[in-house]
Amino acid sequence: MLYSALLRPLLFKLLSPEQAHDLIMGGLQFASNSALASAALRAAFGSIPSAPVKAMGLEFKHPLGLAAGMDKNAVALRAWESLGFSHLEIGTVTPRPQSGNPQPRLFRLPEDEALINRMGFNNMGAEAAAARIRSSRHQSIIVGGNIGRNKTTPNEGATEDYLEALNALYSEVDYIAVNVSSPNTPGLRDLQSAGSMRELLLAVCTEAKRLGGKPVALKIDPDSDKDHVQRTAVLAVECGVQGIIATNTTIGRTGLSTPEGRLQAIGAGGLSGSPIAKRSTEVVGWVREAVGQSASIVGVGGVRRAQDVTDKLNAGADLVQVYSGFVYAGPAMVRQLSPAWKL
Ligand SMILES: Cc1cc2nc3c(=O)[nH]c(=O)nc-3n(C[C@H](O)[C@H](O)[C@H](O)COP(=O)(O)O)c2cc1C
């Protein structure tokens, strides 16, 4: 309440989206390093009804987690747990650090409760993320490591990048998410073609097995048609993937209330938030139809209210994640959405 009435209007008015993101992340990092601040967050927001979910062979307290991209460098694990999330996906992490695209690269679309971003995998690199998790791994939140390739690595060398990131993160995370669906790294989505996908997923799943068998998930885009989505999902399961994360952001711009001129001024990037809810949920349904019970599904895209969580679960998702909705809803979001899994 305080957030939407006071803090959000101030943040939106005074700070650019990336400045606001950095400020909030700084606060959450501080809270993560302070037992007192973590306890205060937990007391204020973190009392969440549990509804255990088994997915990808792991036990989650309830379905709702934080999607990749918010805490790329794993700086605030304890704070996310205190806010009530059952899991978070750190990253996307690339083997070597990279600064991402030039700013501005993150935009608010308040009329649509949406965001557009072209961050371009700005991150401190896989070793740094692993070290961060290692030093703060005294909580029970489930951590997924979302991995990608560096911008300067051509697709022909992508598999080596994914394996390097996997090896750096493996012992610190509970599952691995292979991101081939970001629209902001040139050529990345080409890895979703059948030949490249098979080579990449076989290599990652074989390596994960060799290292000890932690589950691997694949994150897909919302822009492919039903046939492509279903073929990709079946191929992924054949390669040994245990989870499909649907979906990343869209390159589409349909059905928005934001004026066309503003969209033109923003330019390229992935759209997230409320406008992608319907399509992402549809993709969840396509994946479930294609893979049956042979893989777990994480539904992500446009979750803002409890009904959005219910829609994803009804479409076949085992778990649900959120990014943009959190920017609009604020720290009480997990509690606000919990009626979706409260029996
Ligand atoms: C600013 C921003 C950065 C993101 N970065 C990543 C990323 O690095 N890796 C990734 O897999 N997804 C990334 N995403 C996509 C989200 O994880 C999620 O799939 C997408 O935003 C849809 O969910 P939402 O509508 O709840 O935001 C990012 C999204 C936003 C808004």
Coordinates of C-alpha atoms and ligand atoms in Angstrom, one line a residue:
M1 CA 0.0 0.0 0.0
L2 CA 2.8 2.4 1.1
Y3 CA 4.7 1.3 -2.0
S4 CA 2.0 2.1 -4.6
A5 CA 0.7 5.2 -2.8
L6 CA 4.1 6.8 -2.0
L7 CA 7.3 5.0 -2.9
R8 CA 6.5 4.0 -6.4
P9 CA 5.3 7.5 -7.5
L10 CA 8.5 9.0 -6.0
L11 CA 10.8 6.4 -7.6
F12 CA 9.1 6.8 -11.0
K13 CA 9.2 10.6 -10.9
L14 CA 12.7 11.1 -9.5
L15 CA 14.8 8.3 -10.9
S16 CA 15.3 6.7 -14.3
P17 CA 14.2 3.0 -14.4
E18 CA 17.8 1.8 -14.1
Q19 CA 18.7 4.3 -11.3
A20 CA 15.6 3.0 -9.4
H21 CA 16.6 -0.6 -10.0
D22 CA 20.1 0.1 -8.8
L23 CA 18.8 1.9 -5.7
I24 CA 16.4 -0.9 -4.8
M25 CA 19.1 -3.5 -5.4
G26 CA 21.5 -1.6 -3.2
G27 CA 18.9 -1.6 -0.4
L28 CA 18.2 -5.3 -0.8
Q29 CA 21.9 -6.0 -0.8
F30 CA 22.3 -4.1 2.4
A31 CA 19.3 -6.0 3.9
S32 CA 20.9 -9.3 2.8
N33 CA 24.0 -8.5 4.7
S34 CA 22.2 -7.4 7.9
A35 CA 20.5 -10.0 10.1
L36 CA 18.4 -7.2 11.6
A37 CA 17.2 -5.7 8.3
S38 CA 16.5 -9.2 6.9
A39 CA 14.4 -10.0 10.0
A40 CA 12.5 -6.7 9.6
L41 CA 11.8 -7.5 5.9
R42 CA 10.6 -10.9 6.9
A43 CA 8.4 -9.7 9.6
A44 CA 6.8 -7.1 7.3
F45 CA 6.4 -9.1 4.2
G46 CA 7.6 -12.6 4.4
S47 CA 4.9 -14.6 6.2
I48 CA 3.7 -16.6 3.2
P49 CA 1.4 -19.6 3.3
S50 CA 3.3 -22.7 2.1
A51 CA 2.0 -25.0 -0.6
P52 CA 4.9 -27.3 -1.3
V53 CA 5.6 -28.0 -5.0
K54 CA 7.9 -30.6 -6.4
A55 CA 9.4 -29.5 -9.7
M56 CA 12.5 -30.5 -11.6
G57 CA 13.2 -32.9 -8.7
L58 CA 13.4 -30.1 -6.2
E59 CA 11.0 -29.2 -3.4
F60 CA 9.7 -25.6 -3.4
K61 CA 7.8 -24.0 -0.5
H62 CA 5.2 -22.5 -2.9
P63 CA 5.1 -21.8 -6.6
L64 CA 6.2 -18.1 -6.8
G65 CA 9.8 -17.1 -7.6
L66 CA 11.8 -14.2 -8.9
A67 CA 12.6 -14.3 -12.6
A68 CA 16.0 -13.9 -14.1
G69 CA 17.4 -10.4 -14.8
M70 CA 16.4 -8.6 -11.5
D71 CA 19.4 -9.9 -9.4
K72 CA 21.8 -10.7 -12.2
N73 CA 24.9 -10.9 -9.9
A74 CA 23.3 -12.7 -6.9
V75 CA 23.8 -9.8 -4.5
A76 CA 20.6 -10.1 -2.4
L77 CA 19.7 -13.8 -1.9
R78 CA 18.7 -13.4 1.7
A79 CA 16.5 -10.4 1.0
W80 CA 14.5 -12.2 -1.7
E81 CA 13.9 -15.0 0.8
S82 CA 12.8 -12.5 3.4
L83 CA 10.3 -11.1 0.9
G84 CA 8.8 -14.5 0.7
F85 CA 10.0 -15.8 -2.8
S86 CA 10.4 -19.6 -2.9
H87 CA 13.2 -19.3 -5.5
L88 CA 15.1 -16.9 -7.6
E89 CA 16.9 -17.1 -10.8
I90 CA 20.2 -15.2 -10.8
G91 CA 21.7 -14.0 -14.1
T92 CA 21.7 -14.2 -17.0
V93 CA 25.4 -14.8 -16.2
T94 CA 28.0 -15.0 -19.0
P95 CA 31.4 -16.6 -18.6
R96 CA 33.2 -13.3 -18.8
P97 CA 32.0 -10.0 -17.3
Q98 CA 30.3 -7.6 -19.7
S99 CA 28.8 -4.1 -19.4
G100 CA 25.8 -4.7 -21.7
N101 CA 24.3 -2.2 -24.1
P102 CA 24.6 1.6 -23.8
Q103 CA 22.1 3.4 -21.5
P104 CA 19.3 4.2 -21.6
R105 CA 18.3 0.6 -22.0
L106 CA 15.3 0.2 -19.6
F107 CA 12.0 1.9 -20.0
R108 CA 8.7 2.1 -18.1
L109 CA 5.3 1.9 -19.8
P110 CA 3.1 2.8 -16.8
E111 CA -0.1 2.9 -18.9
D112 CA 0.4 -0.8 -19.6
E113 CA 2.2 -1.8 -16.3
A114 CA 5.0 -2.9 -18.6
L115 CA 8.7 -2.5 -19.2
I116 CA 10.9 -2.5 -22.3
N117 CA 14.5 -3.5 -21.9
R118 CA 17.6 -4.0 -24.0
M119 CA 20.0 -4.5 -21.2
G120 CA 22.2 -7.0 -23.1
F121 CA 23.3 -9.3 -20.3
N122 CA 25.2 -6.7 -18.2
N123 CA 26.7 -8.9 -15.5
M124 CA 29.9 -9.4 -13.5
G125 CA 30.7 -12.8 -14.9
A126 CA 30.0 -16.4 -13.8
E127 CA 32.9 -16.6 -11.3
A128 CA 31.8 -13.4 -9.5
A129 CA 28.2 -14.6 -9.2
A130 CA 29.4 -18.0 -7.9
A131 CA 31.6 -16.3 -5.3
R132 CA 28.6 -14.1 -4.2
I133 CA 26.3 -17.1 -3.8
R134 CA 29.0 -19.0 -1.9
S135 CA 29.5 -16.3 0.6
S136 CA 25.8 -15.9 1.3
R137 CA 24.5 -19.4 1.1
H138 CA 23.1 -19.8 4.5
Q139 CA 19.4 -19.6 3.5
S140 CA 17.0 -22.1 2.1
I141 CA 15.8 -20.2 -0.9
I142 CA 16.2 -22.3 -4.1
V143 CA 18.6 -20.6 -6.5
G144 CA 18.6 -21.2 -10.3
G145 CA 21.7 -20.1 -12.3
N146 CA 20.6 -18.6 -15.7
I147 CA 23.4 -18.8 -18.2
G148 CA 24.1 -17.3 -21.6
R149 CA 26.9 -16.6 -24.0
N150 CA 29.0 -13.4 -24.1
K151 CA 28.0 -10.9 -26.8
T152 CA 31.4 -11.2 -28.5
T153 CA 31.2 -15.0 -28.8
P154 CA 29.8 -16.1 -32.1
N155 CA 27.0 -18.8 -32.1
E156 CA 29.6 -21.3 -33.4
G157 CA 31.4 -21.0 -30.1
A158 CA 28.3 -20.6 -27.9
T159 CA 28.4 -24.1 -26.4
E160 CA 31.8 -23.5 -24.8
D161 CA 30.5 -20.3 -23.2
Y162 CA 27.5 -22.1 -21.7
L163 CA 29.7 -24.9 -20.4
E164 CA 32.1 -22.5 -18.9
A165 CA 29.3 -20.6 -17.1
L166 CA 27.8 -23.9 -16.0
N167 CA 31.0 -25.1 -14.5
A168 CA 31.6 -21.9 -12.7
L169 CA 28.1 -21.9 -11.1
Y170 CA 27.3 -25.5 -10.8
S171 CA 28.2 -26.2 -7.2
E172 CA 26.5 -23.0 -6.0
V173 CA 23.0 -23.3 -7.6
D174 CA 20.1 -25.8 -7.4
Y175 CA 19.3 -25.8 -11.1
I176 CA 20.6 -24.4 -14.3
A177 CA 18.5 -22.4 -16.8
V178 CA 19.8 -22.2 -20.4
N179 CA 18.8 -18.8 -21.9
V180 CA 18.6 -18.8 -25.6
S181 CA 15.6 -16.5 -25.8
S182 CA 16.7 -13.0 -24.9
P183 CA 16.1 -10.7 -27.8
N184 CA 18.9 -8.3 -26.7
T185 CA 22.0 -10.3 -27.6
P186 CA 22.3 -10.3 -31.4
G187 CA 21.8 -13.8 -32.9
L188 CA 21.1 -15.5 -29.6
R189 CA 17.6 -16.6 -30.6
D190 CA 19.1 -18.4 -33.6
L191 CA 20.3 -21.0 -31.1
Q192 CA 16.6 -22.0 -30.9
S193 CA 16.8 -23.7 -34.3
A194 CA 16.7 -27.5 -34.0
G195 CA 20.3 -28.3 -34.9
S196 CA 21.9 -25.7 -32.7
M197 CA 19.5 -26.5 -29.9
R198 CA 20.2 -30.2 -29.9
E199 CA 24.0 -29.6 -29.8
L200 CA 23.8 -27.1 -27.0
L201 CA 21.3 -28.9 -24.8
L202 CA 23.0 -32.3 -25.2
A203 CA 26.3 -30.7 -24.2
V204 CA 24.9 -28.8 -21.2
C205 CA 22.8 -31.8 -20.0
T206 CA 25.7 -34.2 -20.3
E207 CA 28.0 -31.8 -18.4
A208 CA 25.4 -31.3 -15.7
K209 CA 25.1 -35.1 -15.3
R210 CA 28.9 -35.5 -15.2
L211 CA 29.1 -32.8 -12.4
G212 CA 26.4 -34.5 -10.3
G213 CA 23.0 -34.4 -12.0
K214 CA 21.4 -31.1 -11.0
P215 CA 18.4 -30.3 -13.2
V216 CA 18.6 -28.2 -16.4
A217 CA 15.8 -26.0 -17.6
L218 CA 15.4 -24.2 -21.0
K219 CA 14.0 -20.7 -21.2
I220 CA 12.0 -20.0 -24.4
D221 CA 10.6 -17.0 -26.1
P222 CA 6.9 -16.0 -26.6
D223 CA 7.3 -15.1 -30.2
S224 CA 7.6 -18.5 -31.8
D225 CA 4.4 -20.2 -33.2
K226 CA 2.8 -23.2 -31.5
D227 CA 4.5 -25.8 -33.8
H228 CA 8.0 -24.4 -33.1
V229 CA 7.4 -24.1 -29.3
Q230 CA 6.1 -27.7 -29.1
R231 CA 9.0 -29.1 -31.3
T232 CA 11.5 -27.2 -29.2
A233 CA 10.0 -28.5 -25.9
V234 CA 10.0 -32.1 -27.1
L235 CA 13.6 -31.8 -28.3
A236 CA 14.6 -30.3 -25.0
V237 CA 13.1 -33.2 -23.1
E238 CA 14.8 -35.7 -25.4
C239 CA 18.1 -34.0 -24.7
G240 CA 17.6 -34.4 -20.9
V241 CA 16.1 -31.0 -19.9
Q242 CA 13.8 -31.3 -16.8
G243 CA 12.1 -27.9 -17.0
I244 CA 10.8 -25.4 -19.5
I245 CA 10.6 -21.8 -18.5
A246 CA 8.0 -20.0 -20.6
T247 CA 8.6 -17.2 -21.4
N248 CA 11.2 -14.5 -21.9
T249 CA 10.2 -11.0 -23.1
T250 CA 8.6 -10.4 -26.5
I251 CA 9.8 -8.3 -29.5
G252 CA 6.1 -7.6 -30.3
R253 CA 4.3 -4.4 -29.5
T254 CA 0.7 -5.3 -30.0
G255 CA -2.2 -4.3 -27.7
L256 CA -0.4 -1.5 -25.9
S257 CA -2.0 1.7 -24.6
T258 CA 1.4 3.5 -24.6
P259 CA 1.3 6.0 -27.5
E260 CA 3.0 4.9 -30.7
G261 CA 5.3 7.9 -30.7
R262 CA 6.7 6.9 -27.3
L263 CA 7.3 3.3 -28.5
Q264 CA 9.1 4.6 -31.5
A265 CA 11.3 6.8 -29.3
I266 CA 12.1 3.9 -27.0
G267 CA 13.1 1.7 -30.0
A268 CA 14.3 -2.0 -29.8
G269 CA 14.0 -4.2 -26.8
G270 CA 12.0 -6.9 -25.1
L271 CA 8.6 -6.1 -23.8
S272 CA 7.5 -7.5 -20.4
G273 CA 4.7 -7.1 -17.9
S274 CA 0.9 -7.2 -18.2
P275 CA 0.7 -7.1 -22.0
I276 CA 2.5 -10.4 -22.4
A277 CA 0.5 -12.3 -19.7
K278 CA -2.0 -13.9 -22.1
R279 CA 0.6 -15.0 -24.7
S280 CA 3.0 -16.4 -22.1
T281 CA 0.2 -18.4 -20.5
E282 CA -0.8 -19.7 -23.9
V283 CA 2.8 -20.9 -24.4
V284 CA 2.7 -22.7 -21.1
G285 CA -0.4 -24.6 -22.3
W286 CA 1.3 -25.5 -25.6
V287 CA 4.4 -26.8 -23.7
R288 CA 2.3 -28.9 -21.3
E289 CA 0.3 -30.4 -24.2
A290 CA 3.6 -31.3 -25.9
V291 CA 5.6 -32.7 -23.0
G292 CA 2.9 -34.1 -20.8
Q293 CA 4.3 -34.9 -17.3
S294 CA 7.9 -35.5 -18.7
A295 CA 9.1 -32.0 -17.7
S296 CA 8.2 -29.3 -15.1
I297 CA 7.0 -25.9 -16.4
V298 CA 7.8 -22.5 -15.0
G299 CA 5.3 -19.9 -16.2
V300 CA 6.6 -16.4 -16.4
G301 CA 5.3 -13.3 -18.2
G302 CA 2.9 -10.6 -17.0
V303 CA 2.2 -11.8 -13.5
R304 CA 0.7 -8.9 -11.6
R305 CA -2.2 -10.2 -9.6
A306 CA -3.2 -13.5 -7.9
Q307 CA -5.4 -14.3 -10.9
D308 CA -2.4 -14.3 -13.2
V309 CA -0.7 -16.9 -11.0
T310 CA -3.9 -19.0 -11.1
D311 CA -4.1 -18.7 -14.9
K312 CA -0.5 -20.0 -15.3
L313 CA -1.1 -22.9 -12.9
N314 CA -4.3 -23.8 -14.6
A315 CA -2.5 -23.7 -18.0
G316 CA -0.1 -26.3 -16.7
A317 CA 2.7 -24.5 -14.9
D318 CA 4.2 -26.1 -11.8
L319 CA 6.1 -22.9 -10.8
V320 CA 5.5 -19.2 -11.6
Q321 CA 8.0 -16.3 -11.7
V322 CA 7.7 -12.6 -11.9
Y323 CA 9.9 -9.6 -12.8
S324 CA 8.0 -6.6 -14.1
G325 CA 5.0 -7.0 -11.8
F326 CA 7.3 -6.6 -8.9
V327 CA 8.3 -3.2 -10.1
Y328 CA 4.7 -2.1 -10.1
A329 CA 3.4 -4.0 -7.0
G330 CA 6.4 -3.6 -4.7
P331 CA 7.7 -5.7 -1.7
A332 CA 4.4 -7.0 -0.6
M333 CA 3.8 -8.8 -3.9
V334 CA 4.4 -12.4 -2.8
R335 CA 1.9 -12.0 0.0
Q336 CA -0.6 -10.3 -2.2
L337 CA -0.4 -13.1 -4.7
S338 CA -0.5 -15.9 -2.2
P339 CA -4.3 -16.4 -2.4
A340 CA -3.5 -18.2 -5.7
W341 CA -1.9 -21.1 -3.8
K342 CA -3.6 -20.8 -0.4
L343 CA -5.9 -23.7 0.0
Ligands
LIG1 C1 15.0 -5.4 -17.2 C2 14.9 -6.9 -17.5 C3 16.0 -7.6 -17.6 C4 15.9 -9.0 -17.9 N1 17.0 -9.8 -17.9 C5 16.9 -11.1 -18.2 C6 18.0 -11.9 -18.2 O1 19.1 -11.5 -18.0 N2 17.8 -13.3 -18.5 C7 16.6 -13.8 -18.7 O2 16.5 -15.0 -18.9 N3 15.5 -13.0 -18.6 C8 15.6 -11.7 -18.4 N4 14.5 -10.9 -18.3 C9 13.2 -11.5 -18.6 C10 12.4 -11.9 -17.3 O3 13.1 -12.9 -16.6 C11 11.0 -12.5 -17.7 O4 11.2 -13.7 -18.5 C12 10.2 -11.5 -18.5 O5 10.4 -10.2 -18.1 C13 8.7 -11.8 -18.4 O6 8.3 -11.7 -17.1 P1 7.6 -10.4 -16.5 O7 6.4 -10.0 -17.4 O8 7.1 -10.8 -15.1 O9 8.6 -9.3 -16.4 C14 14.6 -9.6 -18.0 C15 13.5 -8.8 -17.9 C16 13.6 -7.4 -17.6 C17 12.4 -6.6 -17.5

